Amino acid sequence: MPTFVDQTKIEVQAGKGGDGMVAFRHEKFVPNGGPAGGDGGRGGSIIFVADSGLRTLMDFRYRRKFKADSGENGRIKSQYGRAAKDLYLKVPVGTTVYDFNTNEMIGDLTKNGQELVVAKGGRGGRGNIHFATSVNTAPEIAENGEPGEDRVLRLELKMLADVGLVGFPSVGKSTLLSVVTKAKPKIAAYSFTTLTPNLGMVILPDGRDFSMADLPGLIEGASQGVGLGIQFLRHIERTKVILHLVSMDPNNGREAIEDYKTIRHELASYTKDLSTKRELIVATQMDIPGSEEKLAEFKKALAAEKIEEPVYAISSVTHQGVDKLMQDIANLVDEVEAQQAEAVPEETVAVKEYKYKAPKADQFTVEKVDDHYFVIKGEGLERLVQRINLDHQDGVMLLARKLKNLGVDEALRQKGAVDGDDVAIGDFNFEFVQ
């Protein structure tokens, strides 16, 4: 069985756009040749696709960087470069994508086949066919392709299960899952047998079905990261119904009511209050001698706490009460689904898509590094410089006009720049002239 991976960090780099072309028509029988440089093709984007056949983020454990292809450069005779193919990466249904640096949630993939663009490919640069004017009929101006987005992401998998089994370690969660589904979780008589979530499908005789997850056991302080609890609580966020298992083993040395209250406290203390979810209380291990007496005490303690929920007494060994419990769980899952559909109709649910926000070129800083050396920083301005083809004099003049219009010349003067001083914008260096 593969190792379960429910959180990972990766880097994605979309493809660069192809460069625009500087070219002219020099053909026989074409009297008015003019500019004929084509545009570059769009770079490939990186797109996540939710796949219900995947259960873990294991595919991203050993390969951490993904890069899409760049677009093709523009060609002569006004031919456009070919756009690069997008790179599709499959992730499990239930994957939430965050920007690693800002912790902003980019998207949530909750349905099979759902797509999310996580890094947008760069636009292709324009060829010189776009820069002809009545004044300059033969421009030697073209744009370089825009760089593709390069970003670091955090992927977090929250298992999608209709029913989540909660309770202290060794209360019988794995045993119940193995009895009612075809899942084969590890079962043993010691704490923390379940180190990773197990998922199974319960199929009832009436044709109804629901998914059930056996999650790592909780202990006091789990919501603050004690034990395995913090891993478990992430997965319970999306369950529709909580099945709260409490052991009736009289020899385990614990009070059933205290176990119940401790778990409820941890659910309420998590980042999102999980105690508001619908819950069924299940008394387990009823085949052990003395369990009936402990159950009676537990019910009395619940009544004293003014908790009026019914208690299902079951034994996964003898199957006592299991069928009735499964039927009532199915009814409750149906009820919760109906309430959720009424609150937010499926057709109105908007899928959050990541929208690229281009940085503004007029937002920059000027730093005087030495007596005659200045460095200008600003993502938007650096991208503007990268976009202009500086191999031709027309491109250099175009950049000079743009820098002046953006206020770069004035900002340099205010910092004390004089003729002949060196200025750097990213990888581009030039001499300042008043």
Short mmCIF file of C-alpha atoms in Angstrom, two decimals:
data_model
loop_
_atom_site.label_atom_id
_atom_site.label_comp_id
_atom_site.label_asym_id
_atom_site.label_seq_id
_atom_site.Cartn_x
_atom_site.Cartn_y
_atom_site.Cartn_z
CA MET A 1 0.00 0.00 0.00
CA PRO A 2 1.51 3.41 -0.94
CA THR A 3 2.45 5.88 1.76
CA PHE A 4 -0.33 8.35 2.45
CA VAL A 5 0.69 11.93 1.62
CA ASP A 6 -1.85 14.62 2.46
CA GLN A 7 0.28 17.77 2.30
CA THR A 8 3.12 18.75 0.00
CA LYS A 9 4.98 21.71 -1.51
CA ILE A 10 5.71 22.05 -5.24
CA GLU A 11 6.91 24.68 -7.73
CA VAL A 12 5.12 25.28 -11.01
CA GLN A 13 6.50 27.34 -13.89
CA ALA A 14 4.28 28.17 -16.85
CA GLY A 15 5.79 28.52 -20.31
CA LYS A 16 7.22 31.78 -21.69
CA GLY A 17 5.44 33.38 -24.63
CA GLY A 18 7.24 33.25 -27.96
CA ASP A 19 9.08 36.37 -29.15
CA GLY A 20 7.60 38.58 -31.84
CA MET A 21 9.54 38.84 -35.10
CA VAL A 22 11.11 41.81 -36.88
CA ALA A 23 10.88 41.04 -40.60
CA PHE A 24 10.05 42.72 -43.92
CA ARG A 25 8.65 41.52 -47.20
CA HIS A 26 11.13 41.51 -50.06
CA GLU A 27 9.26 39.60 -52.70
CA LYS A 28 9.10 39.94 -56.42
CA PHE A 29 5.87 41.54 -57.66
CA VAL A 30 5.05 42.90 -54.16
CA PRO A 31 5.64 46.64 -54.59
CA ASN A 32 4.64 47.68 -51.07
CA GLY A 33 6.51 45.19 -48.91
CA GLY A 34 6.47 46.67 -45.43
CA PRO A 35 6.76 44.93 -42.03
CA ALA A 36 5.98 41.20 -41.97
CA GLY A 37 7.09 39.92 -38.56
CA GLY A 38 4.58 37.59 -36.91
CA ASP A 39 3.55 37.31 -33.26
CA GLY A 40 4.95 34.75 -30.85
CA GLY A 41 2.76 31.93 -29.54
CA ARG A 42 1.31 31.77 -26.01
CA GLY A 43 3.26 29.80 -23.41
CA GLY A 44 1.72 26.70 -21.85
CA SER A 45 -0.28 27.10 -18.63
CA ILE A 46 -0.23 24.59 -15.77
CA ILE A 47 -3.65 23.21 -14.89
CA PHE A 48 -4.69 20.89 -12.05
CA VAL A 49 -7.40 18.32 -12.78
CA ALA A 50 -9.29 16.54 -9.98
CA ASP A 51 -9.21 12.76 -10.46
CA SER A 52 -11.40 10.51 -8.31
CA GLY A 53 -9.04 7.59 -9.03
CA LEU A 54 -6.26 9.15 -6.93
CA ARG A 55 -6.20 8.82 -3.15
CA THR A 56 -2.96 10.58 -2.17
CA LEU A 57 -0.56 13.34 -3.26
CA MET A 58 2.15 10.69 -3.60
CA ASP A 59 2.92 11.66 -7.22
CA PHE A 60 4.25 15.02 -5.97
CA ARG A 61 6.46 13.61 -3.24
CA TYR A 62 9.52 12.88 -5.37
CA ARG A 63 8.97 15.34 -8.21
CA ARG A 64 8.63 18.88 -6.89
CA LYS A 65 9.04 21.12 -9.98
CA PHE A 66 6.80 21.18 -13.06
CA LYS A 67 7.47 23.31 -16.12
CA ALA A 68 5.26 23.92 -19.16
CA ASP A 69 6.63 24.47 -22.67
CA SER A 70 7.30 27.92 -24.13
CA GLY A 71 5.43 29.31 -27.13
CA GLU A 72 7.04 29.35 -30.55
CA ASN A 73 8.63 32.56 -31.80
CA GLY A 74 6.92 34.57 -34.54
CA ARG A 75 8.06 34.00 -38.11
CA ILE A 76 8.58 35.90 -41.34
CA LYS A 77 5.74 36.52 -43.79
CA SER A 78 3.46 37.55 -40.90
CA GLN A 79 3.26 33.97 -39.61
CA TYR A 80 2.35 33.56 -35.97
CA GLY A 81 4.28 31.18 -33.73
CA ARG A 82 2.52 28.09 -32.44
CA ALA A 83 1.05 28.23 -28.92
CA ALA A 84 2.46 25.68 -26.47
CA LYS A 85 0.30 22.91 -25.06
CA ASP A 86 -0.95 23.35 -21.51
CA LEU A 87 0.43 20.98 -18.88
CA TYR A 88 -2.30 19.07 -17.02
CA LEU A 89 -1.49 17.59 -13.60
CA LYS A 90 -3.86 15.14 -11.92
CA VAL A 91 -4.60 15.60 -8.20
CA PRO A 92 -7.02 13.74 -5.89
CA VAL A 93 -10.54 15.04 -5.45
CA GLY A 94 -10.48 17.05 -2.21
CA THR A 95 -7.19 18.87 -2.92
CA THR A 96 -6.98 22.50 -1.79
CA VAL A 97 -4.30 24.66 -3.44
CA TYR A 98 -2.59 27.51 -1.57
CA ASP A 99 0.10 30.01 -2.55
CA PHE A 100 3.02 28.89 -0.37
CA ASN A 101 4.36 32.41 0.24
CA THR A 102 1.11 34.30 0.93
CA ASN A 103 -1.04 31.38 2.16
CA GLU A 104 -3.81 32.63 -0.16
CA MET A 105 -6.21 29.88 -1.21
CA ILE A 106 -6.06 29.62 -5.01
CA GLY A 107 -8.75 26.99 -5.44
CA ASP A 108 -10.53 23.95 -4.07
CA LEU A 109 -10.93 20.86 -6.26
CA THR A 110 -13.98 19.04 -4.87
CA LYS A 111 -15.46 17.40 -7.98
CA ASN A 112 -14.11 14.80 -10.37
CA GLY A 113 -12.88 16.45 -13.57
CA GLN A 114 -12.81 19.95 -12.10
CA GLU A 115 -9.94 22.06 -13.48
CA LEU A 116 -7.94 24.88 -11.93
CA VAL A 117 -5.33 27.05 -13.68
CA VAL A 118 -2.52 27.52 -11.15
CA ALA A 119 0.12 29.16 -13.37
CA LYS A 120 -0.75 31.10 -16.50
CA GLY A 121 1.43 30.91 -19.60
CA GLY A 122 3.02 34.12 -20.84
CA ARG A 123 1.52 36.01 -23.77
CA GLY A 124 3.38 35.92 -27.06
CA GLY A 125 5.21 39.07 -28.11
CA ARG A 126 3.85 41.16 -30.98
CA GLY A 127 5.74 41.25 -34.26
CA ASN A 128 6.57 44.46 -36.12
CA ILE A 129 3.39 44.21 -38.25
CA HIS A 130 1.64 45.81 -35.25
CA PHE A 131 3.93 48.84 -34.97
CA ALA A 132 3.68 50.37 -38.45
CA THR A 133 2.39 53.96 -38.48
CA SER A 134 2.05 56.66 -41.08
CA VAL A 135 5.23 58.20 -39.71
CA ASN A 136 7.22 54.97 -39.33
CA THR A 137 6.19 52.61 -42.12
CA ALA A 138 9.10 50.20 -41.56
CA PRO A 139 9.41 49.81 -37.76
CA GLU A 140 12.16 47.67 -36.33
CA ILE A 141 10.13 47.07 -33.19
CA ALA A 142 8.94 43.77 -31.73
CA GLU A 143 8.03 42.46 -28.30
CA ASN A 144 9.60 39.56 -26.49
CA GLY A 145 7.31 36.92 -25.08
CA GLU A 146 5.99 37.46 -21.57
CA PRO A 147 7.50 35.17 -18.90
CA GLY A 148 5.20 32.46 -17.62
CA GLU A 149 4.16 32.55 -13.98
CA ASP A 150 6.56 30.87 -11.58
CA ARG A 151 5.03 30.13 -8.19
CA VAL A 152 5.43 27.87 -5.19
CA LEU A 153 2.28 26.07 -4.07
CA ARG A 154 1.15 24.13 -1.03
CA LEU A 155 -1.23 21.28 -1.78
CA GLU A 156 -3.43 20.01 1.03
CA LEU A 157 -5.65 16.95 0.70
CA LYS A 158 -8.79 16.80 2.79
CA MET A 159 -10.39 13.41 2.31
CA LEU A 160 -13.97 13.62 1.04
CA ALA A 161 -16.06 11.23 3.11
CA ASP A 162 -19.77 11.38 3.95
CA VAL A 163 -19.17 9.96 7.43
CA GLY A 164 -16.12 10.42 9.65
CA LEU A 165 -15.37 8.09 12.56
CA VAL A 166 -14.06 10.00 15.58
CA GLY A 167 -13.04 8.88 19.03
CA PHE A 168 -10.07 8.03 21.21
CA PRO A 169 -7.50 5.51 19.93
CA SER A 170 -8.58 1.86 20.14
CA VAL A 171 -12.34 2.46 20.50
CA GLY A 172 -13.11 0.23 17.51
CA LYS A 173 -13.13 2.65 14.56
CA SER A 174 -11.01 0.45 12.29
CA THR A 175 -12.91 -2.67 13.29
CA LEU A 176 -16.27 -1.09 12.46
CA LEU A 177 -14.96 0.13 9.09
CA SER A 178 -13.69 -3.36 8.22
CA VAL A 179 -17.10 -4.89 9.12
CA VAL A 180 -19.34 -2.54 7.12
CA THR A 181 -17.06 -1.92 4.09
CA LYS A 182 -14.45 -3.82 2.09
CA ALA A 183 -11.67 -1.64 3.50
CA LYS A 184 -8.87 -3.50 5.24
CA PRO A 185 -7.42 -1.11 7.85
CA LYS A 186 -4.71 -2.19 10.26
CA ILE A 187 -6.25 -3.40 13.52
CA ALA A 188 -4.41 -4.11 16.79
CA ALA A 189 -4.83 -3.66 20.53
CA TYR A 190 -2.66 -0.57 21.00
CA SER A 191 -3.04 3.17 20.56
CA PHE A 192 -2.56 4.88 17.19
CA THR A 193 -2.99 1.77 15.06
CA THR A 194 -4.43 4.08 12.40
CA LEU A 195 -1.65 6.38 11.27
CA THR A 196 -3.31 7.47 8.02
CA PRO A 197 -6.97 7.85 6.98
CA ASN A 198 -8.76 4.79 5.59
CA LEU A 199 -11.76 5.16 3.31
CA GLY A 200 -14.47 2.63 2.47
CA MET A 201 -17.91 2.50 0.86
CA VAL A 202 -20.95 1.27 2.80
CA ILE A 203 -23.57 -0.29 0.50
CA LEU A 204 -26.98 -0.97 2.08
CA PRO A 205 -29.48 -3.66 0.96
CA ASP A 206 -31.88 -0.91 -0.23
CA GLY A 207 -29.27 0.29 -2.76
CA ARG A 208 -28.19 3.42 -0.88
CA ASP A 209 -24.48 3.97 -0.25
CA PHE A 210 -22.16 6.42 1.50
CA SER A 211 -18.43 6.75 2.10
CA MET A 212 -16.97 6.30 5.56
CA ALA A 213 -13.51 7.36 6.76
CA ASP A 214 -11.63 5.89 9.69
CA LEU A 215 -9.31 8.68 10.79
CA PRO A 216 -6.37 8.81 13.24
CA GLY A 217 -7.45 8.75 16.89
CA LEU A 218 -7.75 11.92 18.93
CA ILE A 219 -6.28 12.71 22.31
CA GLU A 220 -6.48 15.78 24.50
CA GLY A 221 -4.69 18.73 22.90
CA ALA A 222 -5.12 17.39 19.37
CA SER A 223 -6.38 20.74 18.04
CA GLN A 224 -3.02 22.24 19.11
CA GLY A 225 -1.09 19.48 17.35
CA VAL A 226 -0.69 16.92 20.15
CA GLY A 227 -0.53 13.31 18.98
CA LEU A 228 -1.94 12.67 15.50
CA GLY A 229 -4.98 14.87 15.96
CA ILE A 230 -4.07 17.81 13.76
CA GLN A 231 -3.69 15.45 10.79
CA PHE A 232 -7.09 13.96 11.57
CA LEU A 233 -8.99 17.21 12.08
CA ARG A 234 -8.10 18.47 8.61
CA HIS A 235 -9.96 15.53 7.06
CA ILE A 236 -13.09 15.84 9.19
CA GLU A 237 -13.79 19.36 7.81
CA ARG A 238 -15.66 17.99 4.81
CA THR A 239 -17.59 15.10 6.31
CA LYS A 240 -21.37 15.45 6.43
CA VAL A 241 -21.89 13.36 9.58
CA ILE A 242 -19.65 12.54 12.53
CA LEU A 243 -19.89 9.09 14.06
CA HIS A 244 -18.59 9.58 17.61
CA LEU A 245 -17.39 6.21 18.99
CA VAL A 246 -16.99 5.78 22.75
CA SER A 247 -15.57 2.54 24.20
CA MET A 248 -17.66 0.67 26.78
CA ASP A 249 -14.72 -1.54 27.80
CA PRO A 250 -14.86 -1.43 31.63
CA ASN A 251 -11.16 -2.34 31.84
CA ASN A 252 -9.68 0.56 29.81
CA GLY A 253 -9.32 2.77 32.90
CA ARG A 254 -11.19 5.74 31.40
CA GLU A 255 -14.53 7.39 32.05
CA ALA A 256 -16.77 7.24 28.97
CA ILE A 257 -18.29 10.69 29.57
CA GLU A 258 -14.84 12.28 29.93
CA ASP A 259 -13.73 10.68 26.66
CA TYR A 260 -16.83 12.07 24.96
CA LYS A 261 -16.40 15.60 26.35
CA THR A 262 -12.67 15.67 25.50
CA ILE A 263 -13.29 14.83 21.84
CA ARG A 264 -16.12 17.39 21.63
CA HIS A 265 -13.77 20.03 23.06
CA GLU A 266 -11.09 19.24 20.47
CA LEU A 267 -13.62 19.49 17.65
CA ALA A 268 -14.76 22.89 18.90
CA SER A 269 -11.18 24.14 19.40
CA TYR A 270 -9.99 23.46 15.87
CA THR A 271 -9.54 26.37 13.41
CA LYS A 272 -13.03 25.75 12.09
CA ASP A 273 -15.61 24.79 14.71
CA LEU A 274 -16.29 21.14 13.84
CA SER A 275 -18.63 20.60 16.79
CA THR A 276 -21.55 22.00 14.80
CA LYS A 277 -21.62 19.01 12.47
CA ARG A 278 -24.41 16.44 12.84
CA GLU A 279 -23.36 13.62 15.13
CA LEU A 280 -24.41 10.12 16.15
CA ILE A 281 -23.09 8.76 19.47
CA VAL A 282 -22.03 5.12 19.29
CA ALA A 283 -21.19 2.94 22.30
CA THR A 284 -18.73 0.29 21.06
CA GLN A 285 -17.32 -3.02 22.31
CA MET A 286 -20.63 -4.09 23.82
CA ASP A 287 -19.55 -7.76 23.64
CA ILE A 288 -17.14 -7.26 26.58
CA PRO A 289 -18.48 -8.38 30.01
CA GLY A 290 -19.41 -5.36 32.14
CA SER A 291 -20.07 -3.14 29.11
CA GLU A 292 -23.84 -2.93 29.82
CA GLU A 293 -23.20 -1.41 33.26
CA LYS A 294 -20.74 1.11 31.82
CA LEU A 295 -23.27 2.02 29.10
CA ALA A 296 -25.94 2.70 31.74
CA GLU A 297 -23.54 5.02 33.58
CA PHE A 298 -22.64 6.77 30.32
CA LYS A 299 -26.28 7.45 29.44
CA LYS A 300 -26.91 8.79 32.94
CA ALA A 301 -23.88 11.11 32.63
CA LEU A 302 -25.09 12.36 29.22
CA ALA A 303 -28.50 13.15 30.70
CA ALA A 304 -26.80 15.11 33.51
CA GLU A 305 -24.98 17.15 30.86
CA LYS A 306 -28.37 17.75 29.15
CA ILE A 307 -27.25 15.84 26.04
CA GLU A 308 -30.37 14.20 24.70
CA GLU A 309 -28.90 12.46 21.64
CA PRO A 310 -29.73 8.74 21.36
CA VAL A 311 -26.86 6.31 21.97
CA TYR A 312 -26.36 3.39 19.56
CA ALA A 313 -24.96 0.33 21.33
CA ILE A 314 -23.01 -1.88 18.96
CA SER A 315 -20.50 -4.69 18.81
CA SER A 316 -18.46 -5.02 15.63
CA VAL A 317 -17.50 -8.54 16.72
CA THR A 318 -21.07 -9.90 17.10
CA HIS A 319 -22.57 -7.30 14.68
CA GLN A 320 -25.05 -6.28 17.40
CA GLY A 321 -26.83 -3.03 16.39
CA VAL A 322 -24.65 -2.44 13.32
CA ASP A 323 -27.39 -2.78 10.67
CA LYS A 324 -29.72 -0.32 12.47
CA LEU A 325 -26.83 2.13 12.87
CA MET A 326 -25.98 1.99 9.16
CA GLN A 327 -29.60 2.63 8.17
CA ASP A 328 -29.86 5.65 10.47
CA ILE A 329 -26.53 7.02 9.21
CA ALA A 330 -27.80 6.81 5.62
CA ASN A 331 -30.97 8.66 6.62
CA LEU A 332 -28.96 11.40 8.34
CA VAL A 333 -26.57 11.75 5.37
CA ASP A 334 -29.58 12.16 3.06
CA GLU A 335 -31.03 14.78 5.40
CA VAL A 336 -27.78 16.78 5.57
CA GLU A 337 -27.33 16.63 1.78
CA ALA A 338 -30.88 17.93 1.29
CA GLN A 339 -30.21 20.82 3.69
CA GLN A 340 -26.96 21.70 1.94
CA ALA A 341 -28.57 21.60 -1.50
CA GLU A 342 -31.38 23.86 -0.26
CA ALA A 343 -28.91 26.33 1.26
CA VAL A 344 -26.67 26.49 -1.82
CA PRO A 345 -28.20 25.04 -5.00
CA GLU A 346 -25.55 23.14 -6.97
CA GLU A 347 -26.06 25.16 -10.14
CA THR A 348 -25.25 28.39 -8.26
CA VAL A 349 -22.02 27.16 -6.70
CA ALA A 350 -19.21 29.23 -8.20
CA VAL A 351 -15.90 27.46 -8.64
CA LYS A 352 -13.15 29.77 -7.44
CA GLU A 353 -10.65 30.19 -10.25
CA TYR A 354 -7.27 31.76 -9.82
CA LYS A 355 -7.08 35.09 -11.64
CA TYR A 356 -3.66 36.42 -12.55
CA LYS A 357 -3.13 40.04 -11.47
CA ALA A 358 -0.47 41.69 -13.60
CA PRO A 359 1.83 43.94 -11.55
CA LYS A 360 1.73 47.62 -12.51
CA ALA A 361 4.76 49.07 -14.30
CA ASP A 362 4.47 52.47 -12.54
CA GLN A 363 5.07 50.91 -9.11
CA PHE A 364 8.84 50.81 -8.59
CA THR A 365 11.61 51.90 -6.23
CA VAL A 366 14.96 53.55 -7.01
CA GLU A 367 17.97 52.66 -4.86
CA LYS A 368 21.31 54.44 -4.98
CA VAL A 369 23.84 51.63 -4.58
CA ASP A 370 27.00 53.65 -5.29
CA ASP A 371 27.93 57.22 -6.19
CA HIS A 372 27.17 56.60 -9.85
CA TYR A 373 25.13 53.36 -9.80
CA PHE A 374 21.36 53.02 -9.32
CA VAL A 375 19.11 49.96 -9.17
CA ILE A 376 15.42 50.18 -10.03
CA LYS A 377 13.15 47.45 -8.66
CA GLY A 378 9.53 46.72 -9.54
CA GLU A 379 8.07 43.51 -10.91
CA GLY A 380 5.82 45.28 -13.42
CA LEU A 381 8.63 47.50 -14.70
CA GLU A 382 11.04 44.58 -14.99
CA ARG A 383 8.47 42.63 -17.00
CA LEU A 384 7.99 45.65 -19.30
CA VAL A 385 11.74 45.76 -20.00
CA GLN A 386 11.79 42.02 -20.68
CA ARG A 387 8.96 42.43 -23.19
CA ILE A 388 10.72 44.95 -25.46
CA ASN A 389 13.17 43.63 -28.04
CA LEU A 390 16.29 45.77 -27.61
CA ASP A 391 18.23 44.28 -30.51
CA HIS A 392 17.03 47.12 -32.75
CA GLN A 393 17.35 50.87 -32.32
CA ASP A 394 13.58 51.38 -32.65
CA GLY A 395 13.03 49.09 -29.64
CA VAL A 396 15.58 51.03 -27.57
CA MET A 397 13.86 54.31 -28.42
CA LEU A 398 10.44 52.82 -27.53
CA LEU A 399 11.72 51.72 -24.12
CA ALA A 400 13.25 55.17 -23.49
CA ARG A 401 9.87 56.81 -24.16
CA LYS A 402 8.04 54.35 -21.90
CA LEU A 403 10.49 54.83 -19.01
CA LYS A 404 10.15 58.61 -19.29
CA ASN A 405 6.33 58.42 -19.35
CA LEU A 406 6.32 56.16 -16.28
CA GLY A 407 8.37 58.71 -14.32
CA VAL A 408 11.60 56.70 -14.15
CA ASP A 409 13.78 59.57 -15.42
CA GLU A 410 12.31 62.00 -12.87
CA ALA A 411 12.71 59.47 -10.02
CA LEU A 412 16.39 59.01 -10.92
CA ARG A 413 16.96 62.77 -10.95
CA GLN A 414 15.38 63.08 -7.50
CA LYS A 415 17.80 60.44 -6.22
CA GLY A 416 20.73 62.48 -7.56
CA ALA A 417 21.44 60.74 -10.87
CA VAL A 418 23.51 62.72 -13.40
CA ASP A 419 24.56 62.12 -17.01
CA GLY A 420 26.76 59.06 -17.37
CA ASP A 421 25.52 57.22 -14.26
CA ASP A 422 24.81 53.48 -14.63
CA VAL A 423 21.26 52.22 -14.05
CA ALA A 424 20.05 48.60 -13.74
CA ILE A 425 16.48 47.28 -14.16
CA GLY A 426 16.64 43.54 -13.64
CA ASP A 427 19.18 42.18 -16.17
CA PHE A 428 19.00 45.35 -18.29
CA ASN A 429 21.71 48.01 -17.80
CA PHE A 430 21.86 51.46 -19.40
CA GLU A 431 23.56 54.84 -19.06
CA PHE A 432 21.46 57.69 -17.69
CA VAL A 433 21.18 60.69 -20.01
CA GLN A 434 19.22 63.82 -19.07
#
